Amino acid sequence: MAPTDAARDGTGITRTEIVAALSLASDIAMGQPLESGLGICRIALALSEEAGLDDAERARAFHVALLRHVGCTAENPMFSSFVGDEIAFHNGVSTIDVSAPRAMGAYMLRHLVRTTGLLGTAAKLAEMAGARDRLQESVLAVCEVAELLAAQLGLGEDVQRDLLMFTERWDGKGFLKRAGQEEVPVAVRVVHIAECASVYRALGGVEAAASVVRERAGSAFDPRLADVLARNAHALLAPADESLWDAVIAAAPGDGAVLEGDGLDAALLAMAEFADLKSSFTVGHSPGVADLAAAAAGHAGLPDAEVATLRSAGLVHDLGRVGISSTVWEKPGALNADEWERVRLHPYHGERVLARAPGLARLAAIASRHHERCDGSGYHRGLDARSLSQPARLLAAADAFHAMTEPRPHRPALAPERAGDELRAEARAGRLDGDAVECVLVAAGQRPRRRREHVSGLTARELEVLRLLARGLSTRQIATELVITPKTADSHIQHIYAKAGVSTRAAATVFAMRHDLLDMVRSSGELPM
């Protein structure tokens, strides 16, 4: 199946879609306009073809362009301790030759003076001088993390090596000084030029881009490739006739096969690791939430396919964290109003990234709701129980419990028993789903409390389906509403019929009315709306 086919019918997720989504997330993490990486990828491919690179080299340039900043969440807490808001710092550095230590040093000085004043700058510079080795290590860490995430995504060793060498430059004067000229991988040389051309085209047009590329030829840039770009700038930098997302997905190397099983889990785990590295307090958070939510879904009686989807959503639920500065996530005291508003936006950032590909969008419908609450007090949409599917309620409870048992800058980790008490208090207050809370706590190894039995043994999910069925929705519409497949929706309907002792929609509706199942408010999370 071609990538575009998978994207159109939503039957699966391809590796290219995950790589492209990580590119979007990297844009957010670096304070760049969304789709910056996609645009750079398109220019890199055009330059590669014009320069006569072979298919393998063009494929490497494709992946390096999209994943060039995928290691950016490494060492964020340490870096932000020096520069403050690291996202604002990266946003301002886009026109700087970042591979040149002298240029970066000058920018650093201006940034510190602007954000901390002269006295603050002196103190910061002294602190940084004492941590020179640690700062050098952090540059290498970004490269190594990019290499490791590429491996986790299932990309070849050639792409991994390219990403490891991304900070090198043509004249050998990069931060790590590990290579120069032809020793710098050709994909890296291409992407360096493409990134510069993309930035300056946006700032001053095609001629400005060509001029800057010419100026840096022989120092930062391979002179032959720089000449190819400058001579053909109008053709290579022409805007796309279609959306950048569609253009990049269509140009992807490989057969566009849909990921399944362990391959899908591994690729989504790369997204989880990218997000969790943002803060030293969240390392391992996303996989832990995913496993807990999936185990809870098993106790709730969800079909295997829904359990798998929930686990996938759990892996990517915190992807939007990368769009919030580490100064916020690492703050030991109470957040001010502005910081809290930024925190409330992280599910929105994640949803923006995941919504681009249909397969990932299905996960976003669950993942982006992990901070919503049944009483409407959550964020970022302020949804209430009527809009929260059972998987979304399970994910919210799993995320809350797992976070409570992890240390945070403003508090130590809670003991599991204390966290269980807090979670049940949230259910009693109407914020979390009562059934979801009990399933999560059982999955976490705690003793279950007696749960209210539903009429005729209907599960919470079957009650959701029954309510929609009674409202006249078709099987396909029910599937869309609950973010499940039509086959799974039909299976739920057949189970409802069997338990209710009926065989038609109308009879099932009468059954629901007689047992007052249509308008029950789920104040404690025991009956879905």
mmCIF file of C-alpha atoms in Angstrom, residues 32 36 40 43 68 93-96 193-205 209:
data_model
loop_
_atom_site.group_PDB
_atom_site.id
_atom_site.type_symbol
_atom_site.label_atom_id
_atom_site.label_comp_id
_atom_site.label_asym_id
_atom_site.label_seq_id
_atom_site.Cartn_x
_atom_site.Cartn_y
_atom_site.Cartn_z
ATOM 1 C CA GLN A 32 9.887 27.274 14.356
ATOM 2 C CA SER A 36 9.436 24.166 8.511
ATOM 3 C CA ILE A 40 13.411 21.942 4.157
ATOM 4 C CA ILE A 43 14.244 21.668 -0.934
ATOM 5 C CA ARG A 68 17.673 16.811 11.946
ATOM 6 C CA VAL A 93 18.792 31.561 16.326
ATOM 7 C CA SER A 94 17.245 30.578 12.984
ATOM 8 C CA THR A 95 19.227 33.156 10.968
ATOM 9 C CA ILE A 96 22.534 32.362 12.679
ATOM 10 C CA ILE A 193 22.181 24.228 2.551
ATOM 11 C CA ALA A 194 18.452 23.455 2.259
ATOM 12 C CA GLU A 195 17.802 24.720 5.788
ATOM 13 C CA CYS A 196 19.684 27.971 5.200
ATOM 14 C CA ALA A 197 17.942 28.533 1.853
ATOM 15 C CA SER A 198 14.519 27.885 3.391
ATOM 16 C CA VAL A 199 15.079 30.398 6.211
ATOM 17 C CA TYR A 200 16.385 33.196 4.002
ATOM 18 C CA ARG A 201 13.808 32.643 1.274
ATOM 19 C CA ALA A 202 11.142 33.255 3.931
ATOM 20 C CA LEU A 203 12.948 36.375 5.155
ATOM 21 C CA GLY A 204 14.033 38.010 1.915
ATOM 22 C CA GLY A 205 13.035 35.932 -1.089
ATOM 23 C CA ALA A 209 18.593 32.861 -0.060
#
